[in-house]
PDB file of N, CA and C in Angstrom:
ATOM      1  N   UNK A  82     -21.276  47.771 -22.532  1.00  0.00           N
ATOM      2  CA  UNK A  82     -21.149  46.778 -23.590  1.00  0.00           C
ATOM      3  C   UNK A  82     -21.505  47.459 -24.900  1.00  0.00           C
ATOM      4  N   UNK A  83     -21.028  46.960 -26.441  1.00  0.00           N
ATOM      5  CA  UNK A  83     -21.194  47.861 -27.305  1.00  0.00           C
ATOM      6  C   UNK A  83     -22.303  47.418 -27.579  1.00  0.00           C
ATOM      7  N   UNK A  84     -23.168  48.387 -28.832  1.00  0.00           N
ATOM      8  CA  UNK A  84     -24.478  48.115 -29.075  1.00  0.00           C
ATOM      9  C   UNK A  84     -24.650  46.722 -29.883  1.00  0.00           C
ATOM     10  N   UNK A  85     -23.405  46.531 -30.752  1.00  0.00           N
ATOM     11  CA  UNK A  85     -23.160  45.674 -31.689  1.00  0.00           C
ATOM     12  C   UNK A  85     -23.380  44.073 -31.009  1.00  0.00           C
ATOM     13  N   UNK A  86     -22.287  44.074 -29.641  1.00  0.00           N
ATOM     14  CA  UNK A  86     -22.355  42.922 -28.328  1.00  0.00           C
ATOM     15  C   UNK A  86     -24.252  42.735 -28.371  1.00  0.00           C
ATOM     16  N   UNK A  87     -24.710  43.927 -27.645  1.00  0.00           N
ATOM     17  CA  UNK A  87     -25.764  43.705 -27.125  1.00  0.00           C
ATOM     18  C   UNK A  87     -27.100  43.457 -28.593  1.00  0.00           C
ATOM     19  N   UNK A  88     -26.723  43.711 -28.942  1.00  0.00           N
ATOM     20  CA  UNK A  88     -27.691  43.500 -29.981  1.00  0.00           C
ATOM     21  C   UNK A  88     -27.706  42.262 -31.104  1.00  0.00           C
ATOM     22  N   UNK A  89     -26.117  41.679 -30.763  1.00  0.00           N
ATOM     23  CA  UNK A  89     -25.872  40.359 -31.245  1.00  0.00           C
ATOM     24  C   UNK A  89     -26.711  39.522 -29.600  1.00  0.00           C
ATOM     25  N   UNK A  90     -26.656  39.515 -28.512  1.00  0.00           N
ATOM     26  CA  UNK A  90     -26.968  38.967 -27.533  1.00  0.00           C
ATOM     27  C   UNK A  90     -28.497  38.811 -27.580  1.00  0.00           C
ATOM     28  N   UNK A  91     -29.126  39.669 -28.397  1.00  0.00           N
ATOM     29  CA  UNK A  91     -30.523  39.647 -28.438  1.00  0.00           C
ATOM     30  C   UNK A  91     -31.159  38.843 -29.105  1.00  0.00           C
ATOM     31  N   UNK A  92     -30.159  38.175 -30.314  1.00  0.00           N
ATOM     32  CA  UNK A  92     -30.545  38.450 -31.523  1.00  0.00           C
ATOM     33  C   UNK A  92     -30.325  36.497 -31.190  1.00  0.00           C
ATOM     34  N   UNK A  93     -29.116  35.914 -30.657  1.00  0.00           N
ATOM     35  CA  UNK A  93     -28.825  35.029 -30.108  1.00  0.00           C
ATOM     36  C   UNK A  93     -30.057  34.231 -28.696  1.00  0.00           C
ATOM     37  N   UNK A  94     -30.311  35.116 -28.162  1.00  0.00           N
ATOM     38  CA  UNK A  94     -31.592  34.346 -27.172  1.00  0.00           C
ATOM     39  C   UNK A  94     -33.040  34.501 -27.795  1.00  0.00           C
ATOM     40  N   UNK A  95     -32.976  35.226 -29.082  1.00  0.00           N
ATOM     41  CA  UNK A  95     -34.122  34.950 -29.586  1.00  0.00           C
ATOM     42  C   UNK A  95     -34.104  33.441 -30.550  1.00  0.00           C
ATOM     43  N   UNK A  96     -33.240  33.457 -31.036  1.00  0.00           N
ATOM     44  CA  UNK A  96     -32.915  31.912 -31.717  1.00  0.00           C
ATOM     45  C   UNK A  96     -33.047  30.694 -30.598  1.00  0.00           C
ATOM     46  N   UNK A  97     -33.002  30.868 -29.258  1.00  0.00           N
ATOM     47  CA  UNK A  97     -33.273  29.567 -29.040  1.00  0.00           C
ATOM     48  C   UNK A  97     -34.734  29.218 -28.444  1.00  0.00           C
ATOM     49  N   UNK A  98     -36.007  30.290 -29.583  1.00  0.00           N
ATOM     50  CA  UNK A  98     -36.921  29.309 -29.480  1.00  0.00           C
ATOM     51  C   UNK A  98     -37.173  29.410 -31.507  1.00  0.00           C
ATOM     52  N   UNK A  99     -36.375  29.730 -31.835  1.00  0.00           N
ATOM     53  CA  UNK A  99     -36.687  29.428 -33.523  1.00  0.00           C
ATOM     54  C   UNK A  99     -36.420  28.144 -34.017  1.00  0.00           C
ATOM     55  N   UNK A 100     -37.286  27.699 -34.829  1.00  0.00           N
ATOM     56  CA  UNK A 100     -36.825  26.669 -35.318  1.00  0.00           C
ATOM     57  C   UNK A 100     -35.532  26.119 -36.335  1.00  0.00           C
ATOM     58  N   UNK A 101     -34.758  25.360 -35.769  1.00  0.00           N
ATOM     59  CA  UNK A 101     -34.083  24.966 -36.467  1.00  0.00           C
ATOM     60  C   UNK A 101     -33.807  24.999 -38.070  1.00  0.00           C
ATOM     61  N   UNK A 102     -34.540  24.864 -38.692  1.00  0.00           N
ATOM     62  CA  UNK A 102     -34.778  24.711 -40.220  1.00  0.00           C
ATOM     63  C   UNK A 102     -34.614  25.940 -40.795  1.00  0.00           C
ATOM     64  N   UNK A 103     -35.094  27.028 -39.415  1.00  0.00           N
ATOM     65  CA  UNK A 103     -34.932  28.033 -40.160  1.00  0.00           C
ATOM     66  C   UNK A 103     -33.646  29.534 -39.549  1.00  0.00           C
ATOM     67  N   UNK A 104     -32.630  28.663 -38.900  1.00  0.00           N
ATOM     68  CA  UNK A 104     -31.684  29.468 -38.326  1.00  0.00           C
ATOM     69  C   UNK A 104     -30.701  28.901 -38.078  1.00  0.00           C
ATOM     70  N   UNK A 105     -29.837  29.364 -38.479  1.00  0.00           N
ATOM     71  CA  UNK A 105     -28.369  28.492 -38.586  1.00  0.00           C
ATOM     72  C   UNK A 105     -27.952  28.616 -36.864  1.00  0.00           C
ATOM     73  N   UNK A 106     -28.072  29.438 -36.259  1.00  0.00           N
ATOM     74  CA  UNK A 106     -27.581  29.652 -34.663  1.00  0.00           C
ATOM     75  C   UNK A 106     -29.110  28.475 -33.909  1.00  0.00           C
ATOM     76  N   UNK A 107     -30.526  28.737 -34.541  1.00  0.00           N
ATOM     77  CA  UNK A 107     -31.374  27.210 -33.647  1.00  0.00           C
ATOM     78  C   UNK A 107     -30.746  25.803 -33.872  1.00  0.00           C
ATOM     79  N   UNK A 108     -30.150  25.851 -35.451  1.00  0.00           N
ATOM     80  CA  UNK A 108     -29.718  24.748 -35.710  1.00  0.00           C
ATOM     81  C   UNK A 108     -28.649  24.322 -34.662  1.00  0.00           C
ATOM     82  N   UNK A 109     -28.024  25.115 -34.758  1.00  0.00           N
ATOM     83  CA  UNK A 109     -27.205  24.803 -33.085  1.00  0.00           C
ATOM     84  C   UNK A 109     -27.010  24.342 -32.000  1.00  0.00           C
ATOM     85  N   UNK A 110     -28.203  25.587 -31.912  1.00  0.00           N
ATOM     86  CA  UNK A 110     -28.403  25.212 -30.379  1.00  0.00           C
ATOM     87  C   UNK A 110     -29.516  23.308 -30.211  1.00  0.00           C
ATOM     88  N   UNK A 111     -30.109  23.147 -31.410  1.00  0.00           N
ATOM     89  CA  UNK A 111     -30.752  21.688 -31.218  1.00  0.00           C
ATOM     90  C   UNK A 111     -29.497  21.005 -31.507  1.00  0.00           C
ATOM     91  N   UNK A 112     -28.481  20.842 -31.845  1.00  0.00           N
ATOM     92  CA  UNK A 112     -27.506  20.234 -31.911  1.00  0.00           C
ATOM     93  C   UNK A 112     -26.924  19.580 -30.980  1.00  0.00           C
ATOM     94  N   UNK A 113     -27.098  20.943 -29.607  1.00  0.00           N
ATOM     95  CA  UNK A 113     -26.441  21.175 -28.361  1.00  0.00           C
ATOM     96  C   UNK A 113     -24.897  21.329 -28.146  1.00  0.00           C
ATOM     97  N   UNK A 114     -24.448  21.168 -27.307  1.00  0.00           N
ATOM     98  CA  UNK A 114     -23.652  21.346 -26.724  1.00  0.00           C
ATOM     99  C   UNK A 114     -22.077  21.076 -27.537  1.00  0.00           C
ATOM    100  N   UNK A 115     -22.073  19.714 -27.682  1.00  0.00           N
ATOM    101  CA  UNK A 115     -21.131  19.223 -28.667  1.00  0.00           C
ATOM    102  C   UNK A 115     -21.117  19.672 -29.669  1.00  0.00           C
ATOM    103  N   UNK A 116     -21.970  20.213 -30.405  1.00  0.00           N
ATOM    104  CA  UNK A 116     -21.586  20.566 -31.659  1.00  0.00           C
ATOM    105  C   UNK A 116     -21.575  22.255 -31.763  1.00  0.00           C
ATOM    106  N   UNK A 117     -21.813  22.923 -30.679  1.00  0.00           N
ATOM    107  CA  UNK A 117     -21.026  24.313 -30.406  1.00  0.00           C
ATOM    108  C   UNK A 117     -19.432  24.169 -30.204  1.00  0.00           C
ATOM    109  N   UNK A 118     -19.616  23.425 -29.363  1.00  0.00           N
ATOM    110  CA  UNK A 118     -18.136  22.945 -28.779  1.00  0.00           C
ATOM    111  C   UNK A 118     -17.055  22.494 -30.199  1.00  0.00           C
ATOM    112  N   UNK A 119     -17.444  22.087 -31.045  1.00  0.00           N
ATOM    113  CA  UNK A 119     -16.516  21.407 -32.245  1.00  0.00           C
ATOM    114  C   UNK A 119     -16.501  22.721 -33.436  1.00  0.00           C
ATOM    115  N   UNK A 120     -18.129  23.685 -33.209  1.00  0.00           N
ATOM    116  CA  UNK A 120     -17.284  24.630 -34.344  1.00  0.00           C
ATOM    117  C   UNK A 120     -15.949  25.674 -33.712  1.00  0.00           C
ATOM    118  N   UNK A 121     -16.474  26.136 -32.202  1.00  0.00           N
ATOM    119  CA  UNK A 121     -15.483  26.643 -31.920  1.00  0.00           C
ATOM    120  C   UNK A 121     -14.038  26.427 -32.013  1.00  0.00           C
ATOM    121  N   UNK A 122     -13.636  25.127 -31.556  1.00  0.00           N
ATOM    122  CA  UNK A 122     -12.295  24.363 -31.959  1.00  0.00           C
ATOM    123  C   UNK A 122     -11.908  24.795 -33.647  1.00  0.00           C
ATOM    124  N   UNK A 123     -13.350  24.401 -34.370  1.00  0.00           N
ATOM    125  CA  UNK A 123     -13.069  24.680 -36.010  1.00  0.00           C
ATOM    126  C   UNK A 123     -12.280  26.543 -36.050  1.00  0.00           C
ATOM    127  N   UNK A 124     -13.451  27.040 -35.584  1.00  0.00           N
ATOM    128  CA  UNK A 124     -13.405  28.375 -35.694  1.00  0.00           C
ATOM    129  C   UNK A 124     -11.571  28.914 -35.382  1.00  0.00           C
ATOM    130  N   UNK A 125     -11.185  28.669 -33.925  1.00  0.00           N
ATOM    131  CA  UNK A 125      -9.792  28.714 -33.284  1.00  0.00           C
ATOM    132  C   UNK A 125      -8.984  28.215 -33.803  1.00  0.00           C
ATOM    133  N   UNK A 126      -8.879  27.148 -34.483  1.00  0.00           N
ATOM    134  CA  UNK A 126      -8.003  26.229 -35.693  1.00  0.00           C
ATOM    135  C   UNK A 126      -7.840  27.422 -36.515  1.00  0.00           C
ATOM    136  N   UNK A 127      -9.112  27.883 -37.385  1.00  0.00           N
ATOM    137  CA  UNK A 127      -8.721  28.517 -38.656  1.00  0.00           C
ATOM    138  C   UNK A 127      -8.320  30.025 -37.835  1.00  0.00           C
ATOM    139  N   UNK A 128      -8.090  30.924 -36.682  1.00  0.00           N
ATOM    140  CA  UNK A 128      -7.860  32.157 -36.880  1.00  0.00           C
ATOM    141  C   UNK A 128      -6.185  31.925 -36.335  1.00  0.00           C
ATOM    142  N   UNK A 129      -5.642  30.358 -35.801  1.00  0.00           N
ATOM    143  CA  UNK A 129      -4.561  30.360 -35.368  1.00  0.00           C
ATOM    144  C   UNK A 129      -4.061  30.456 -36.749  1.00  0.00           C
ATOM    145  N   UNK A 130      -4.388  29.593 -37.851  1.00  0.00           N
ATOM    146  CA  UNK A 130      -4.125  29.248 -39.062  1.00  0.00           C
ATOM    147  C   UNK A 130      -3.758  30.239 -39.825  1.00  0.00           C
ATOM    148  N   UNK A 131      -4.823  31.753 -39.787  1.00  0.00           N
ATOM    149  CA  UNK A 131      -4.383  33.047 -40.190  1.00  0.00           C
ATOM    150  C   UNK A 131      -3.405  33.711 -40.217  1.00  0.00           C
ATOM    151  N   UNK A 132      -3.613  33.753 -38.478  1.00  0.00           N
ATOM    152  CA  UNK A 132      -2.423  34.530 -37.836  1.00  0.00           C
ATOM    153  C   UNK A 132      -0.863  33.726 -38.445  1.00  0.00           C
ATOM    154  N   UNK A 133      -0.872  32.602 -38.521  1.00  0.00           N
ATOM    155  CA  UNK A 133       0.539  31.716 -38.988  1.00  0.00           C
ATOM    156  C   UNK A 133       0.766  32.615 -40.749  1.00  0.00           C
ATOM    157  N   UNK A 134      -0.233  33.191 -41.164  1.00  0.00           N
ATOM    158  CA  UNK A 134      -0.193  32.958 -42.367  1.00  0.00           C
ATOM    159  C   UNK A 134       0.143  34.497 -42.533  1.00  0.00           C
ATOM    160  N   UNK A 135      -0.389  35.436 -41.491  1.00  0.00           N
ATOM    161  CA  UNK A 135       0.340  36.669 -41.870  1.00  0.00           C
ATOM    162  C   UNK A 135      -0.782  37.681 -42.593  1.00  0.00           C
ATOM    163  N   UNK A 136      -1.951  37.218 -42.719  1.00  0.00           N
ATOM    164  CA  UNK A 136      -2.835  37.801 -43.279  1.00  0.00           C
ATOM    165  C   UNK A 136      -4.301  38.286 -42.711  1.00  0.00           C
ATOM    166  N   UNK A 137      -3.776  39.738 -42.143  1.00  0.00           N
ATOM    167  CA  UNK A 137      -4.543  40.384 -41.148  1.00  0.00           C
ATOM    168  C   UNK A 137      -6.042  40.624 -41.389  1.00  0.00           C
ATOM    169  N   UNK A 138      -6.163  41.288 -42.443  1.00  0.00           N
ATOM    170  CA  UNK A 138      -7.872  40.809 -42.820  1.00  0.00           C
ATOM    171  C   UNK A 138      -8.511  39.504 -42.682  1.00  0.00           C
ATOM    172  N   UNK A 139      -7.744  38.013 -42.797  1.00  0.00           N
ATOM    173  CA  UNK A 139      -8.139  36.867 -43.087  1.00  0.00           C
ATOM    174  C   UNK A 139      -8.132  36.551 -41.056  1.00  0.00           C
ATOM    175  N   UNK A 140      -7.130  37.212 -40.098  1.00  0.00           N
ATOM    176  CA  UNK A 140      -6.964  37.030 -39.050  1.00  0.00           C
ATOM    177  C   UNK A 140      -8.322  37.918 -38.415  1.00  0.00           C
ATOM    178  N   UNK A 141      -8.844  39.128 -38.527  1.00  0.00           N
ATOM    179  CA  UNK A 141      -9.804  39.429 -38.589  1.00  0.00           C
ATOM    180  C   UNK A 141     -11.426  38.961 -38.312  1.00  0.00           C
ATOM    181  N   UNK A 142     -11.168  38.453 -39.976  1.00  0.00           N
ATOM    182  CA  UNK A 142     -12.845  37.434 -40.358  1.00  0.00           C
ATOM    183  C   UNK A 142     -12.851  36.157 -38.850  1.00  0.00           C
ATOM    184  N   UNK A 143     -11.600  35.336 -38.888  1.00  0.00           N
ATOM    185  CA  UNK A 143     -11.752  34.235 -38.472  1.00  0.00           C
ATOM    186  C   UNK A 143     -11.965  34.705 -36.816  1.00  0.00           C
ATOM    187  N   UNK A 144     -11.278  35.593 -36.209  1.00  0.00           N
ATOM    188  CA  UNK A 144     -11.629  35.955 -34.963  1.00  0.00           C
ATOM    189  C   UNK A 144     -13.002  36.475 -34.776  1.00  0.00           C
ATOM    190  N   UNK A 145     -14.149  36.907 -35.737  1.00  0.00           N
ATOM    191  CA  UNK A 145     -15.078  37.489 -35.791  1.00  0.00           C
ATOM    192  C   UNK A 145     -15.879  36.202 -35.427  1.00  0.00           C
ATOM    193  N   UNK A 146     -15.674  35.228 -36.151  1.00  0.00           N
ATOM    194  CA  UNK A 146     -16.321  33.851 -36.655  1.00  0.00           C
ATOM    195  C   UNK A 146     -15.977  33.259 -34.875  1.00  0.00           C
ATOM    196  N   UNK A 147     -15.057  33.326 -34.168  1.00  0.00           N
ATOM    197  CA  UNK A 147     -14.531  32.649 -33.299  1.00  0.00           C
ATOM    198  C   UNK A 147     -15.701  33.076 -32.042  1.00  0.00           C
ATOM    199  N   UNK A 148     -15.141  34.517 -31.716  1.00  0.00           N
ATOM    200  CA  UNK A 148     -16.442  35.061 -31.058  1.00  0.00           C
ATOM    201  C   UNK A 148     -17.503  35.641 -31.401  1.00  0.00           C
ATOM    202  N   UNK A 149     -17.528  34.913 -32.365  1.00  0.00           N
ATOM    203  CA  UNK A 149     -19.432  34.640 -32.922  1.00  0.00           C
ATOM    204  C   UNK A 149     -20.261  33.348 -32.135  1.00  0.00           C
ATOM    205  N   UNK A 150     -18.870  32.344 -32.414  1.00  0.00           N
ATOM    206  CA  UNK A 150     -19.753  30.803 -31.688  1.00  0.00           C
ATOM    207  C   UNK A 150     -19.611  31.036 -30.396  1.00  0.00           C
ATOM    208  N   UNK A 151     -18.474  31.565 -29.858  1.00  0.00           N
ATOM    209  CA  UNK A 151     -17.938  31.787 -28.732  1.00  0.00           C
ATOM    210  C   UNK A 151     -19.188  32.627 -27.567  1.00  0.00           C
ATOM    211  N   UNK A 152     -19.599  33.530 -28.214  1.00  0.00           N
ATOM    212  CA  UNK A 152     -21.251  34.021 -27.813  1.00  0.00           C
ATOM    213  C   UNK A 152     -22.321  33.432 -27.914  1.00  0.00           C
ATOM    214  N   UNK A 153     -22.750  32.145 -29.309  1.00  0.00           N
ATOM    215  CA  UNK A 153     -23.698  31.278 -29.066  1.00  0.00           C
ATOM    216  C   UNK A 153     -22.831  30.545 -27.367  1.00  0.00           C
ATOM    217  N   UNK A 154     -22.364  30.028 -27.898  1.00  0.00           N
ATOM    218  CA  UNK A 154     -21.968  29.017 -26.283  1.00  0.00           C
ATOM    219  C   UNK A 154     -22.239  29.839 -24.839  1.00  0.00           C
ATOM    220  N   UNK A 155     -22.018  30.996 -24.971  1.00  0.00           N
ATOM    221  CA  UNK A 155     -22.041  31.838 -23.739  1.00  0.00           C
ATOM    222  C   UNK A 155     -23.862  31.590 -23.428  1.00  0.00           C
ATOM    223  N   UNK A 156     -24.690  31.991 -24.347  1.00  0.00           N
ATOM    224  CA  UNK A 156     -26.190  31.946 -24.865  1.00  0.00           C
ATOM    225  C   UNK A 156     -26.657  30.729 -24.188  1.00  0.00           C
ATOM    226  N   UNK A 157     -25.752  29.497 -24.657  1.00  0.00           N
ATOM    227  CA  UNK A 157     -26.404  27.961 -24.598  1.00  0.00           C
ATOM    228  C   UNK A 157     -26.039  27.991 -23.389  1.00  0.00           C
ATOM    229  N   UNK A 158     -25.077  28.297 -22.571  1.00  0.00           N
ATOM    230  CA  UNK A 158     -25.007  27.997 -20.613  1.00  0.00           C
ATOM    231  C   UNK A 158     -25.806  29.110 -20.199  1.00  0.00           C
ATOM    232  N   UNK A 159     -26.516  29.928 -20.937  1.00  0.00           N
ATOM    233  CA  UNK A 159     -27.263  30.954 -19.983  1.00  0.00           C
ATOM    234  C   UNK A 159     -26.419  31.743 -19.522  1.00  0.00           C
ATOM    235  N   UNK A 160     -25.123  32.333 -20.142  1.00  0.00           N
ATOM    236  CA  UNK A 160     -24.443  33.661 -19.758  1.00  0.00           C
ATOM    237  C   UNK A 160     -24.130  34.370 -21.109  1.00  0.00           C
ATOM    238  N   UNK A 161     -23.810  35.557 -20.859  1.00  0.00           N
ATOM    239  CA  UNK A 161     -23.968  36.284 -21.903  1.00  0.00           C
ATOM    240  C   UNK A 161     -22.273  37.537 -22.037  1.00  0.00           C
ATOM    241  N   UNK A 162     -22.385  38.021 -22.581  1.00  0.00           N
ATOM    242  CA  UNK A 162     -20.822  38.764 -23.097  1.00  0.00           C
ATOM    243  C   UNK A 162     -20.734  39.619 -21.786  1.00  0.00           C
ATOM    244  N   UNK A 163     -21.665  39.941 -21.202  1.00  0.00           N
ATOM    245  CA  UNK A 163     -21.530  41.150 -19.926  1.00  0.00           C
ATOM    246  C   UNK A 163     -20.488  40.260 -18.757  1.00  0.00           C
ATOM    247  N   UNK A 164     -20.825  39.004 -18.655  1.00  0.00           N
ATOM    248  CA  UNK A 164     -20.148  38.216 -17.674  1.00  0.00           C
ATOM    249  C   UNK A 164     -18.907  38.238 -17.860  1.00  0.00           C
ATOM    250  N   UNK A 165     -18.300  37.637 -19.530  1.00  0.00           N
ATOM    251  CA  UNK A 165     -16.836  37.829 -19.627  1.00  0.00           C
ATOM    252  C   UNK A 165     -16.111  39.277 -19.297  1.00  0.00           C
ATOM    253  N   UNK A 166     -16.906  40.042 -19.766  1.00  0.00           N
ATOM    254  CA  UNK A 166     -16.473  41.841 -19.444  1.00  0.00           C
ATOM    255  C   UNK A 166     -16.119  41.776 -17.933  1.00  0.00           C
ATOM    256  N   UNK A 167     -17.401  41.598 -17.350  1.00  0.00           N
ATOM    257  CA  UNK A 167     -17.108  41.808 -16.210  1.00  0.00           C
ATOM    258  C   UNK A 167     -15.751  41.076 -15.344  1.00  0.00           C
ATOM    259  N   UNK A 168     -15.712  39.733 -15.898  1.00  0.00           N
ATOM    260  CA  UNK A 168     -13.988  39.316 -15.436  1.00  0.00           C
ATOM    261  C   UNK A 168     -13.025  39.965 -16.072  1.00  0.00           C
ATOM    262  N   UNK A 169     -13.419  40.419 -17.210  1.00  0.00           N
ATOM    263  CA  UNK A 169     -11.541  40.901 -17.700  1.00  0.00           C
ATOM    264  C   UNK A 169     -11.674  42.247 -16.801  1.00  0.00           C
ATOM    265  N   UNK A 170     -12.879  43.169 -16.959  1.00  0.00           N
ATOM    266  CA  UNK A 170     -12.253  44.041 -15.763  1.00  0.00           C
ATOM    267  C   UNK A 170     -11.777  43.748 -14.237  1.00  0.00           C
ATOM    268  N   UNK A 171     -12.774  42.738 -13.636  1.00  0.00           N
ATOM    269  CA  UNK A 171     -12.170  42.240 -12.579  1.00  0.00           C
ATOM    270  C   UNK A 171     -10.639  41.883 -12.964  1.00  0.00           C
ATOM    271  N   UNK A 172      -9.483  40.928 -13.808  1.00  0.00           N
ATOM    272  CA  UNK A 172      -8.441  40.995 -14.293  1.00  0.00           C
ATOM    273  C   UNK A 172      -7.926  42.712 -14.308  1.00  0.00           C
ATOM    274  N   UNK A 173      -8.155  43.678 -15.169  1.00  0.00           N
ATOM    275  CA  UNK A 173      -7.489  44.683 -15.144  1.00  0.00           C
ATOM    276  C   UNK A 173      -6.670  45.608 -14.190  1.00  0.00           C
ATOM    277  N   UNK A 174      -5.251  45.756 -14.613  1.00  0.00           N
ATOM    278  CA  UNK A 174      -4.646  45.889 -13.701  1.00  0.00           C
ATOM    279  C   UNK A 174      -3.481  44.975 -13.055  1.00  0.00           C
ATOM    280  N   UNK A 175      -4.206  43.570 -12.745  1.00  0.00           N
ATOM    281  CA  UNK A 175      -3.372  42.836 -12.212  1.00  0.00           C
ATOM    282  C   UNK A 175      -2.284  41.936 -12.965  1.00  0.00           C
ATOM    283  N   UNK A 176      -1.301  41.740 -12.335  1.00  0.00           N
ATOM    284  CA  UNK A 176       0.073  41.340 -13.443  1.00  0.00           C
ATOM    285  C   UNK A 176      -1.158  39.890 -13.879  1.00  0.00           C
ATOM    286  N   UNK A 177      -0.678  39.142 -15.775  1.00  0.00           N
ATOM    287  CA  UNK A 177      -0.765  37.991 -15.524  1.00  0.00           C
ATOM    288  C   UNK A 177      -0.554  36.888 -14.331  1.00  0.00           C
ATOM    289  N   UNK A 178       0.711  37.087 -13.987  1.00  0.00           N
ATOM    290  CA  UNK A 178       0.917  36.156 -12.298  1.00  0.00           C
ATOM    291  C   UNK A 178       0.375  36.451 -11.695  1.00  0.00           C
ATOM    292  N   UNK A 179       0.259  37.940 -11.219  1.00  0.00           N
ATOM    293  CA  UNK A 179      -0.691  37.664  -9.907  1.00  0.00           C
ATOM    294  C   UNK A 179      -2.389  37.081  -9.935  1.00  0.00           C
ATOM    295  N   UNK A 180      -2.946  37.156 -11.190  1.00  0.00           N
ATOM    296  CA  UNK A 180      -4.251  37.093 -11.596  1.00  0.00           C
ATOM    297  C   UNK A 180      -4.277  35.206 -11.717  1.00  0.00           C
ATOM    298  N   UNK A 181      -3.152  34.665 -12.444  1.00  0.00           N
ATOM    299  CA  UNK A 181      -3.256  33.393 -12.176  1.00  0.00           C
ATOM    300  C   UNK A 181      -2.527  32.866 -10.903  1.00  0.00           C
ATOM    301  N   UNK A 182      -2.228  33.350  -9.836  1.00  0.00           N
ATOM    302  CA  UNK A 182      -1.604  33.043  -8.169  1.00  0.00           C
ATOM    303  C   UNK A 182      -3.338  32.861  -7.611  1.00  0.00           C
ATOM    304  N   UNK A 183      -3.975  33.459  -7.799  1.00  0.00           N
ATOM    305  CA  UNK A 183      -5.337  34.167  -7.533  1.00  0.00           C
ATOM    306  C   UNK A 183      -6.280  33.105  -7.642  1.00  0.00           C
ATOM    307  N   UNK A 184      -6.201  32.475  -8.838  1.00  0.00           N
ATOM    308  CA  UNK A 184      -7.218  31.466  -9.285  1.00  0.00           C
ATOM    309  C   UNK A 184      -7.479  30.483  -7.929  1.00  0.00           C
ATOM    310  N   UNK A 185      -8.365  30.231  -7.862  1.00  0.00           N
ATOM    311  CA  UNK A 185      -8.972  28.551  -7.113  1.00  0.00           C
ATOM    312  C   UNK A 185      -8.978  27.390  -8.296  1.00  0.00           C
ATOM    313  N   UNK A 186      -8.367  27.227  -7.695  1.00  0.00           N
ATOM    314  CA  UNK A 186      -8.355  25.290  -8.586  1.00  0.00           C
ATOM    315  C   UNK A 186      -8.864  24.119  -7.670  1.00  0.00           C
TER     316      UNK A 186
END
């Protein structure tokens, strides 16, 4: 994992015993759940919004912003960026189809 991942991951489970007032990621997490859940949507809105728009630096920021919340949320269920890694390599390799034939539903 890069140092940048892991050192955002640190930096993220230390905020959820800071107080709110004084951390925009505690503020969050006292928020809970729903209101991780609604910036991400925000966040994914604006980098689809980018990408429509053609403007790769601006597509950039907003994907940064996306899996920024996208890692608080990982934080707030108690998993962390190593887990997603570890599925896309589990994925690697395998066609899209065969990887979704694969799934349990």
């Amino acid at each position: 994992m890069s140092d940048v991942l892991q050192q955002l991951t640190q930096v993220l489970e230390q905020r959820k015993q800071a107080d709110p007032d004084s951390s925009y990621v505690a503020k969050l997490y006292a928020k809970g759940l729903d209101a991780i859940l609604k910036k991400i949507g925000e966040e994914a809105t604006e980098t689809v919004m980018a990408a429509k728009d053609g403007d790769a630096e601006k597509v950039v920021y907003e994907t940064a912003d996306l899996w920024f919340h996208t890692l608080v949320l990982l934080a707030h269920q108690g998993l962390g960026p190593e887990h997603v890694l570890r599925e896309l390599e589990r994925r690697f390799g395998l066609s899209g189809l065969e990887e979704k034939a694969r799934r349990v539903d």
